[in-house]
PDB file of C-alpha atoms in Angstrom:
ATOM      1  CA  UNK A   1     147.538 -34.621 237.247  1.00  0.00           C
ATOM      2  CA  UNK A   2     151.632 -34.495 236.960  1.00  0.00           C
ATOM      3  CA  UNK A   3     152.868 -32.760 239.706  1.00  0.00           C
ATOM      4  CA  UNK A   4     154.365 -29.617 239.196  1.00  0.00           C
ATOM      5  CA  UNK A   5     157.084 -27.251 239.827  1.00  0.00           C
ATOM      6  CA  UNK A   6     158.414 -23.313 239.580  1.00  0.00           C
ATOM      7  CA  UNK A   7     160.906 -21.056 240.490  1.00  0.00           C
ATOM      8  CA  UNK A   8     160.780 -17.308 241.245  1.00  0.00           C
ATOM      9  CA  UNK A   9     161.450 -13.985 240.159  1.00  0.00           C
ATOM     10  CA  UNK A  10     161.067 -10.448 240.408  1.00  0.00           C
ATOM     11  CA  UNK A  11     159.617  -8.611 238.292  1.00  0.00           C
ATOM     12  CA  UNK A  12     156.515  -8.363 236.247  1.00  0.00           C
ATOM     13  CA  UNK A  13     155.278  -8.559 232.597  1.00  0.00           C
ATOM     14  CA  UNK A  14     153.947 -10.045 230.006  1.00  0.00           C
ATOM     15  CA  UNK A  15     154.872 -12.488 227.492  1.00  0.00           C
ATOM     16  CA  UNK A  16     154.435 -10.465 224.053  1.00  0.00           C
ATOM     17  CA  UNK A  17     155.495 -10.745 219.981  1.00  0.00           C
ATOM     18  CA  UNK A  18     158.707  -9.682 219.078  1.00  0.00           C
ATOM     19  CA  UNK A  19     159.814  -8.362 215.917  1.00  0.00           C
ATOM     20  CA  UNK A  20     162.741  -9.144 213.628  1.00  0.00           C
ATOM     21  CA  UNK A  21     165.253  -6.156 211.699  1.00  0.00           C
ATOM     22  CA  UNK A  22     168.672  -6.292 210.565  1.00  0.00           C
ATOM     23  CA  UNK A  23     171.784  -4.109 212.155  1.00  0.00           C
ATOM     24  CA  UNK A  24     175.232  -3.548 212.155  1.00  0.00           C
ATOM     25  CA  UNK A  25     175.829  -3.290 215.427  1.00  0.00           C
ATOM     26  CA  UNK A  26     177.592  -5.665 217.459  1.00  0.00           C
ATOM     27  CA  UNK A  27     175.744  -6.715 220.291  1.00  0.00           C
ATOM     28  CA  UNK A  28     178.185  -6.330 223.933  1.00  0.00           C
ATOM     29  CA  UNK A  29     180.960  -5.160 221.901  1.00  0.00           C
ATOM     30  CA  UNK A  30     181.319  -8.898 220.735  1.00  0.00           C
ATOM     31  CA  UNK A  31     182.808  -9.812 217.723  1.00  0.00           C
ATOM     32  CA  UNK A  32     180.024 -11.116 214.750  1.00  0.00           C
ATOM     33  CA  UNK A  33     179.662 -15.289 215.526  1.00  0.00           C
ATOM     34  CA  UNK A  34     181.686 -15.943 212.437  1.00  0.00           C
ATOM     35  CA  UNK A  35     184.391 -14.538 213.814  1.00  0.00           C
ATOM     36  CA  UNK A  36     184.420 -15.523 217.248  1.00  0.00           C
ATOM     37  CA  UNK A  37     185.708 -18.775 218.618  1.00  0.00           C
ATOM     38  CA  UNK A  38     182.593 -20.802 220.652  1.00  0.00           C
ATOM     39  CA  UNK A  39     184.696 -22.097 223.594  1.00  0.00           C
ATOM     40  CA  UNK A  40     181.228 -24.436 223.978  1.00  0.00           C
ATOM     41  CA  UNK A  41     181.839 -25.765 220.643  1.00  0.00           C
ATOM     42  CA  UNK A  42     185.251 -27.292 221.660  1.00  0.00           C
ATOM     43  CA  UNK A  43     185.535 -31.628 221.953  1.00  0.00           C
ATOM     44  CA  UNK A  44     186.617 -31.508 225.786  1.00  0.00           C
ATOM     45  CA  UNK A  45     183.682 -29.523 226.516  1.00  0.00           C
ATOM     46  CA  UNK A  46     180.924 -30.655 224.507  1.00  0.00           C
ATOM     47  CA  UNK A  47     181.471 -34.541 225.496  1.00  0.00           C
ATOM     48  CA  UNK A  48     180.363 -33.575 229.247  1.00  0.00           C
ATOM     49  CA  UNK A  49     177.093 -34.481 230.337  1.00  0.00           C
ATOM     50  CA  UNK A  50     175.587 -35.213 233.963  1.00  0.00           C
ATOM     51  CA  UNK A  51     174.319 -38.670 232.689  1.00  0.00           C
ATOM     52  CA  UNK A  52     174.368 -40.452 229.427  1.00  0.00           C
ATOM     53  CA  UNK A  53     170.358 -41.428 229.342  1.00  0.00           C
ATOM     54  CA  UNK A  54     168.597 -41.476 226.070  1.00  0.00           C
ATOM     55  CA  UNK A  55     166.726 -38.607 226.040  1.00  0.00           C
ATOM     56  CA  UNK A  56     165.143 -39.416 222.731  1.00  0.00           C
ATOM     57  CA  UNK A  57     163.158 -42.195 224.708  1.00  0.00           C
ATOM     58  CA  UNK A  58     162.594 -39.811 227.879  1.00  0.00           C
ATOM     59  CA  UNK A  59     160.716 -37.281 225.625  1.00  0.00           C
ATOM     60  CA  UNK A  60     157.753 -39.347 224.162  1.00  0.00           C
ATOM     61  CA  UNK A  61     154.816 -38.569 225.164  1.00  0.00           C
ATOM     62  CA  UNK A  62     153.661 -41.496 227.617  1.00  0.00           C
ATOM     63  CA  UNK A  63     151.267 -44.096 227.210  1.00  0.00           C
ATOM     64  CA  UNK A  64     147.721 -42.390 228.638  1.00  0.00           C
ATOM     65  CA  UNK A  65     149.053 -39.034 229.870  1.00  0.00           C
ATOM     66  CA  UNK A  66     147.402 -36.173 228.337  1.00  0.00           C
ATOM     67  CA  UNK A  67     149.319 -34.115 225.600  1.00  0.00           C
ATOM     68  CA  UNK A  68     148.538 -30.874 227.125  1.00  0.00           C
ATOM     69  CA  UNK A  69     149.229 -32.071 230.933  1.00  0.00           C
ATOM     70  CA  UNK A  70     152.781 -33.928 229.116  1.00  0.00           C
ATOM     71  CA  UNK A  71     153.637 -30.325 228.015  1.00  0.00           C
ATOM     72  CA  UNK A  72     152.480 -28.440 230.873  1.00  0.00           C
ATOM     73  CA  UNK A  73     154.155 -30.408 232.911  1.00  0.00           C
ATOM     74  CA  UNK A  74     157.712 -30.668 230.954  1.00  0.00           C
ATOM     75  CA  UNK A  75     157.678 -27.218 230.277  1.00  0.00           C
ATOM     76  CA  UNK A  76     156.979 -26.597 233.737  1.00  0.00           C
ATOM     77  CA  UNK A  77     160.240 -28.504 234.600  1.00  0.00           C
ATOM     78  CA  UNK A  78     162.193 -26.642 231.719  1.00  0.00           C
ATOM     79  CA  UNK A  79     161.434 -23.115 233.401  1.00  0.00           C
ATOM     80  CA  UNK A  80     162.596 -23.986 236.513  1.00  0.00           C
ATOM     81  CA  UNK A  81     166.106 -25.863 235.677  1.00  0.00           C
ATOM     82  CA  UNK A  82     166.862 -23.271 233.018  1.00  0.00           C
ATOM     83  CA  UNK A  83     165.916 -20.314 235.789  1.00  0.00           C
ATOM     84  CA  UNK A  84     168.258 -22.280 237.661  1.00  0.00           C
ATOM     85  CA  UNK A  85     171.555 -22.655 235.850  1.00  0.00           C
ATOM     86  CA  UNK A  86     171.233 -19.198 234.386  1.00  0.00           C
ATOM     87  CA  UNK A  87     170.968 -18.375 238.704  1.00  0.00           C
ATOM     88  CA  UNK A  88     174.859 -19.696 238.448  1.00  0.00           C
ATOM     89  CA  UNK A  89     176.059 -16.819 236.528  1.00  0.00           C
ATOM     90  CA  UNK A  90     173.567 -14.298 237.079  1.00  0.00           C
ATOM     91  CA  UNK A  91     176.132 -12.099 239.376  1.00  0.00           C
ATOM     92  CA  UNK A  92     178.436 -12.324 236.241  1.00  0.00           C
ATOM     93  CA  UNK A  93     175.752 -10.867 233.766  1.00  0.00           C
ATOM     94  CA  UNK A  94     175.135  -7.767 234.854  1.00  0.00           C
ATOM     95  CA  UNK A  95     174.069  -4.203 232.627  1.00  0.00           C
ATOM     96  CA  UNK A  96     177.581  -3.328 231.948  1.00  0.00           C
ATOM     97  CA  UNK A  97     179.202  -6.637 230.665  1.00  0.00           C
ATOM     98  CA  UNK A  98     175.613  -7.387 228.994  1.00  0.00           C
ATOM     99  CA  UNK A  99     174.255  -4.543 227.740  1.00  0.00           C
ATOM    100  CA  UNK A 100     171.594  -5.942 225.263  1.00  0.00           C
ATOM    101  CA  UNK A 101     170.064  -9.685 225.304  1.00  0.00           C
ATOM    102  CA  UNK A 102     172.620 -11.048 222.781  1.00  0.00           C
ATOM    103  CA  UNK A 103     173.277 -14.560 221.435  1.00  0.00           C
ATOM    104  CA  UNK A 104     175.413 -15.365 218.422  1.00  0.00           C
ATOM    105  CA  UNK A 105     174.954 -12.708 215.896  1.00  0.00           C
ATOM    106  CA  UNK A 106     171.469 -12.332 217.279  1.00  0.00           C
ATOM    107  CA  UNK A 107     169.908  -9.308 219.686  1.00  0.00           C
ATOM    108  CA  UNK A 108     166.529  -9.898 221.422  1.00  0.00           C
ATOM    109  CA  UNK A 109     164.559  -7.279 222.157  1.00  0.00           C
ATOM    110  CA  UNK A 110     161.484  -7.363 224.893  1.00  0.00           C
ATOM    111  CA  UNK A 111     158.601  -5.841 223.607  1.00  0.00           C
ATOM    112  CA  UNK A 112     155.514  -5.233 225.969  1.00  0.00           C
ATOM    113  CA  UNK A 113     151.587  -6.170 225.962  1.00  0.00           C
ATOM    114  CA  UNK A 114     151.309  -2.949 223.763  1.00  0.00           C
ATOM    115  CA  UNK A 115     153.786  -4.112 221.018  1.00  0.00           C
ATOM    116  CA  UNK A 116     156.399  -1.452 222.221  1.00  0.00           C
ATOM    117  CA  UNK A 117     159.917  -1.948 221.907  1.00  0.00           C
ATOM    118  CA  UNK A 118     161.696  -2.012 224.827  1.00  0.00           C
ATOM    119  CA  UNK A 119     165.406  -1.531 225.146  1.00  0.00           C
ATOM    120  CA  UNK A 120     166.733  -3.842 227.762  1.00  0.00           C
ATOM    121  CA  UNK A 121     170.237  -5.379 229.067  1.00  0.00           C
ATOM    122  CA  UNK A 122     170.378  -9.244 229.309  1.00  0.00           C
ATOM    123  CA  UNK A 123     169.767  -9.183 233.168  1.00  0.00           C
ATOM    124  CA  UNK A 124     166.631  -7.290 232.492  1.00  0.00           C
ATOM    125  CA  UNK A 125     165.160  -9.575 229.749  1.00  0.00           C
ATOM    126  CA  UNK A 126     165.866 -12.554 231.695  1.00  0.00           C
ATOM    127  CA  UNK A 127     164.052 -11.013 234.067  1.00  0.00           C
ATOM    128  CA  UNK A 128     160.644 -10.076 231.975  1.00  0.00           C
ATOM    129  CA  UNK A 129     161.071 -13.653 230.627  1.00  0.00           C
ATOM    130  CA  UNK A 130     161.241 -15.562 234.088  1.00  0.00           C
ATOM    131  CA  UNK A 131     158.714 -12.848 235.410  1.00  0.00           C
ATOM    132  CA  UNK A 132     156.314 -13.546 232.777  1.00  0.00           C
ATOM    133  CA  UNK A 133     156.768 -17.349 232.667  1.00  0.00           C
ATOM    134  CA  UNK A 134     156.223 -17.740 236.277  1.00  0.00           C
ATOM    135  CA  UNK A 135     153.316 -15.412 236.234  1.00  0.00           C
ATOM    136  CA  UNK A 136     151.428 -17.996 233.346  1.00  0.00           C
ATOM    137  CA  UNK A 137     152.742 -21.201 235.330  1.00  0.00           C
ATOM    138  CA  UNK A 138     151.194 -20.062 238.261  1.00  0.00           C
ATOM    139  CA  UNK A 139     147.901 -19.086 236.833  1.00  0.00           C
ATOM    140  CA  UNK A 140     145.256 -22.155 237.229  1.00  0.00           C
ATOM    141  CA  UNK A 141     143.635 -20.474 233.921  1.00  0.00           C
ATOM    142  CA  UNK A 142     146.664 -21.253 231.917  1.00  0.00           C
ATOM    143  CA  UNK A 143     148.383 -23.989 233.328  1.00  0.00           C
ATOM    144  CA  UNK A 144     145.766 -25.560 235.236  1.00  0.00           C
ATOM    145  CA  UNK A 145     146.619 -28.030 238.400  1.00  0.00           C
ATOM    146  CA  UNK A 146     143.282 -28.953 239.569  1.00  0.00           C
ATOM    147  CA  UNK A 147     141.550 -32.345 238.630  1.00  0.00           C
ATOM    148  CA  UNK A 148     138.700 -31.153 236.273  1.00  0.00           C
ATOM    149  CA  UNK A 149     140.314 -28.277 234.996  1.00  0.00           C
ATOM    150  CA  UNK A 150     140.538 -27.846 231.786  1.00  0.00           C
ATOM    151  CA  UNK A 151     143.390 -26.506 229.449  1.00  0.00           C
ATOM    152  CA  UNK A 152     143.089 -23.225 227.123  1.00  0.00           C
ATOM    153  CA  UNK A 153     142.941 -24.077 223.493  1.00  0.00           C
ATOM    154  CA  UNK A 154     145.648 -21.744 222.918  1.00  0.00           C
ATOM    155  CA  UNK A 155     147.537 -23.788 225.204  1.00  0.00           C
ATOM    156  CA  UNK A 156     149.922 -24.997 222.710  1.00  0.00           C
ATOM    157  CA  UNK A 157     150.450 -21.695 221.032  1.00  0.00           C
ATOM    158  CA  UNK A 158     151.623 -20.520 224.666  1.00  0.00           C
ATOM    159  CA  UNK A 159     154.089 -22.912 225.317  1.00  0.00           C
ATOM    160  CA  UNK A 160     156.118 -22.765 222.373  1.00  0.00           C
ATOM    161  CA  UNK A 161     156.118 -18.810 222.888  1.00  0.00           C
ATOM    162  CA  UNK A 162     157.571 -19.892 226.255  1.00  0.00           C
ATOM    163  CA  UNK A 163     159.961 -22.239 225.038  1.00  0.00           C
ATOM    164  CA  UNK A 164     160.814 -19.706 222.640  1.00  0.00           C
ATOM    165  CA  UNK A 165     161.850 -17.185 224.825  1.00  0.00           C
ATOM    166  CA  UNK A 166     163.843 -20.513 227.510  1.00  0.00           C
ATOM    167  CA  UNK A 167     165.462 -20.464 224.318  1.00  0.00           C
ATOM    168  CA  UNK A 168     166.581 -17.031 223.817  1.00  0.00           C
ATOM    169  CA  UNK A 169     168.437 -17.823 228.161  1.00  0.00           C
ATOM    170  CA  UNK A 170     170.050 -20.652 227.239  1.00  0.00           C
ATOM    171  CA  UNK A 171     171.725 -19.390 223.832  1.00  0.00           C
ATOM    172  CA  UNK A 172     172.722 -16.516 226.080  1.00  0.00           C
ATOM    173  CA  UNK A 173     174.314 -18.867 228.865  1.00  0.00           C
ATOM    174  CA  UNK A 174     176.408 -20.806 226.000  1.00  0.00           C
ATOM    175  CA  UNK A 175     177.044 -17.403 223.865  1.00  0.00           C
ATOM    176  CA  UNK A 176     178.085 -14.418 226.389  1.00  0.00           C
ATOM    177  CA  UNK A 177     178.591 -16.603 230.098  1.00  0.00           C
ATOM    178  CA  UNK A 178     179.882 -20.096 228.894  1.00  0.00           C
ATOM    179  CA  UNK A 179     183.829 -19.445 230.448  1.00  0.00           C
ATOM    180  CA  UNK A 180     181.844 -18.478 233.850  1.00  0.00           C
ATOM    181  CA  UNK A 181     179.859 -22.116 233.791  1.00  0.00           C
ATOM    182  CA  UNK A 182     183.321 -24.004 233.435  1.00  0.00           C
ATOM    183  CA  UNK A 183     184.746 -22.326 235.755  1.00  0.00           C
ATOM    184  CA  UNK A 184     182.086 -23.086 237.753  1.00  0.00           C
ATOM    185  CA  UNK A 185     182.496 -27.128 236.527  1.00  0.00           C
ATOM    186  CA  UNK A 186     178.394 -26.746 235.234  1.00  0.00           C
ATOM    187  CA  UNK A 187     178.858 -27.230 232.187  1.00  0.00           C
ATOM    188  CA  UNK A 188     177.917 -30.598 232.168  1.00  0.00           C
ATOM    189  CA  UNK A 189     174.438 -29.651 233.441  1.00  0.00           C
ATOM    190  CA  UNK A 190     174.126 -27.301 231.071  1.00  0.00           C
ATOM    191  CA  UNK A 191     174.827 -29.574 227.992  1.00  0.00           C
ATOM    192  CA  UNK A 192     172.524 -31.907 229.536  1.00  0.00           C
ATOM    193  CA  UNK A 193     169.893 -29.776 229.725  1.00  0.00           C
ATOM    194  CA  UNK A 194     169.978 -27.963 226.540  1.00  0.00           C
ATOM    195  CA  UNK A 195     170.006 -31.652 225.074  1.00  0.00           C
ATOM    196  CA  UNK A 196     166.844 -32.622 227.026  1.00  0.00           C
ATOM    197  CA  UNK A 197     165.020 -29.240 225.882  1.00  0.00           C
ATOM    198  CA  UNK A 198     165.723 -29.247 221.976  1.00  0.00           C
ATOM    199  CA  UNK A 199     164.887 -32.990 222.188  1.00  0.00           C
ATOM    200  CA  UNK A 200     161.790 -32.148 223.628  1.00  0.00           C
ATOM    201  CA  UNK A 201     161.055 -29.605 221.766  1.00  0.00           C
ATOM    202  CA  UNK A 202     161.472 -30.869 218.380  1.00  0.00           C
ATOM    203  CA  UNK A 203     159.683 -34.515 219.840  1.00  0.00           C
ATOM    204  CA  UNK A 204     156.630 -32.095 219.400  1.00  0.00           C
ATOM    205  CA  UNK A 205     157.466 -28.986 217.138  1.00  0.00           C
ATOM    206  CA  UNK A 206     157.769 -26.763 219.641  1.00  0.00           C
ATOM    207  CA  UNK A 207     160.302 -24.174 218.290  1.00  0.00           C
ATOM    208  CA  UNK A 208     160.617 -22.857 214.357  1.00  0.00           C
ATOM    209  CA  UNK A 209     163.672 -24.220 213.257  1.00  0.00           C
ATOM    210  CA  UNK A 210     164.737 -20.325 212.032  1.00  0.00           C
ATOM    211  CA  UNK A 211     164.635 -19.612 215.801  1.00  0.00           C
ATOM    212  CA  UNK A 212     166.927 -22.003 216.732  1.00  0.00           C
ATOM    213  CA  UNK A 213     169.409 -21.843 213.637  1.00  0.00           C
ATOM    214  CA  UNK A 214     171.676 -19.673 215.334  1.00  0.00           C
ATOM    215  CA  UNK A 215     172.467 -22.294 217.590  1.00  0.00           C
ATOM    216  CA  UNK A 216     172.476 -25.570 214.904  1.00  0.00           C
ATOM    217  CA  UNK A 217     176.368 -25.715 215.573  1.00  0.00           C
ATOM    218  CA  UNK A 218     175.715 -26.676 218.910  1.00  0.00           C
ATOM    219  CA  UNK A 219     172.652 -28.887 218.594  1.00  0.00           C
ATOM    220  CA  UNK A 220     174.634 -30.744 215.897  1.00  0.00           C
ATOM    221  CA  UNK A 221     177.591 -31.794 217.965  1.00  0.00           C
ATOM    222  CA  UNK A 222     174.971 -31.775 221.440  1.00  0.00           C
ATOM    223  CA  UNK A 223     171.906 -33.671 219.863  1.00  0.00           C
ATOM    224  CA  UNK A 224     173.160 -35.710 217.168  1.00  0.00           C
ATOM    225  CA  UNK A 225     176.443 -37.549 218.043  1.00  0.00           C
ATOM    226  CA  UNK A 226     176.775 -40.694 220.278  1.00  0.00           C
ATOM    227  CA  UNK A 227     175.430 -39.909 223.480  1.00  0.00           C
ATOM    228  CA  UNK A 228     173.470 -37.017 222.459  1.00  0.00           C
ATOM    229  CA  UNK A 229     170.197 -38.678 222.309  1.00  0.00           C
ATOM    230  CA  UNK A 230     169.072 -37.593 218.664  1.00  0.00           C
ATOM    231  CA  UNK A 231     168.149 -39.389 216.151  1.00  0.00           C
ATOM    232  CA  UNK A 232     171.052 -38.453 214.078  1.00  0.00           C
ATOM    233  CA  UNK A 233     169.499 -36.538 211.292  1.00  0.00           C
ATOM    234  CA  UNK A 234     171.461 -33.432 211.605  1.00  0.00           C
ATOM    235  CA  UNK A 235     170.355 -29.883 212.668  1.00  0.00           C
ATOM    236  CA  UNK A 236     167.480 -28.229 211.711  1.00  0.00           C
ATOM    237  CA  UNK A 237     167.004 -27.271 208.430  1.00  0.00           C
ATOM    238  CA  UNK A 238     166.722 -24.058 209.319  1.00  0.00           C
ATOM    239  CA  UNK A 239     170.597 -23.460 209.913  1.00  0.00           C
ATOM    240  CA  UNK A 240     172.251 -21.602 206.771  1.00  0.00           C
ATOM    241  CA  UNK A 241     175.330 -20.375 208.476  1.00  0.00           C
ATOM    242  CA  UNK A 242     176.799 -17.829 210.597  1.00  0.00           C
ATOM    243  CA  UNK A 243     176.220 -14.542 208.828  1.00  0.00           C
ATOM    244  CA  UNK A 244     178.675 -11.235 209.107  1.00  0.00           C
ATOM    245  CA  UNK A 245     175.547  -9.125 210.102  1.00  0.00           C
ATOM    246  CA  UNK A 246     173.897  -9.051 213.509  1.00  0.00           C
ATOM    247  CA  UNK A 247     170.146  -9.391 213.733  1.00  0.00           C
ATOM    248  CA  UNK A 248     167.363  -8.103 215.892  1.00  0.00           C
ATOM    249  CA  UNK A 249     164.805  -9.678 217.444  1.00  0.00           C
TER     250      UNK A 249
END
């Protein structure tokens, strides 16, 4: 089997539904997305990358590997990284300059194995996501390691809820922590690998396009211009526009 990989965290839960209502309130104070300007949108930052490989090609599913042990494997590698660069700026995102999980004009919510709503900051929900992650990475039920093993058939259902929820901590990076990562000169690792993961993800319909339309004006310019890897088709269809109101998640 593909060897992999995790990082840590700290503390526990469980990855469970969310649920989606409309506010007015403006997540961290910010402005709505409409009306503020998306420093990671801007030419001299968006043409940085760490290398200019074509992920399109790296994403395919190889030639007799498994689908599930492809996934397991790639998602595997996606936690990690992504627990990684958010590691960059996690001193800067703390429960007074982030009090709720925001991205865009979009607030997450965590909500726990009993369906209850739990109000979080973003340091806290990164936390219950990389908690949670690493707890079904690690579990040899789940994500199994061992030659013989074989995978849950909810398996697929489980990693798009955790690619869902990588999702969710990288919009946040870009959205509320994206001056911190150039001043930090990483924001060439982080275009690279939010390229690699929405490549990957939509290689095998891994996220609902509606989940990811907040960010379409990034995977647009990211994905789908020279050097982006994509295939050039635009963003997802799922992409109608910033909108004045801020939603809940």
């Amino acid at each position: 089997m593909l060897q992999r990989q995790w990082a840590r965290s700290s503390t526990p839960g469980m990855l469970a539904p969310e649920m989606t209502r409309k506010s007015k309130a403006k997540p961290n104070g910010k402005k709505p997305a409409s009306e503020e300007k998306k420093m990671y949108l801007e030419p001299e930052h968006t043409k940085s990358r760490i290398t200019d490989f074509e992920f399109k090609e790296l994403v395919v599913l190889p030639r007799e590997i498994d689908l599930n042990e492809w996934l397991a494997s790639n998602t595997t590698t996606f936690f990690h990284h992504i627990n990684l660069q958010y590691s960059t700026i996690s001193e800067f995102c703390t429960g007074e300059t982030c009090q709720t999980m925001a991205v865009c004009n979009t607030q997450y919510y965590w909500y726990d194995e009993r369906g209850k709503k739990v109000k979080c900051t973003a340091p806290q929900y990164v936390d219950f996501v990389m908690s949670s992650v690493q707890k079904l990475v690690t579990d040899e039920d789940m994500f199994p390691t061992k030659y013989g093993r074989e995978f849950p058939s909810s398996f697929e259902a489980l990693v798009k809820k955790i690619c869902k929820y990588l999702f969710h901590v990288l919009g946040h990076i870009y959205w509320a922590h994206f001056k911190e990562t150039l001043a930090l000169e990483l924001h060439g690792h982080l275009n690279t690998l939010y390229i690699h993961f929405i490549l990957f993800t939509r290689e095998f319909s891994l996220l609902d396009p509606k989940e990811t339309a907040i960010m379409d004006d990034l995977t647009e310019v990211l994905c789908c211009s020279p050097g982006g890897g994509g295939d050039g088709d635009g963003a997802s269809g799922g992409a109608s526009g910033a909108q004045n109101h801020v939603k809940e998640r």
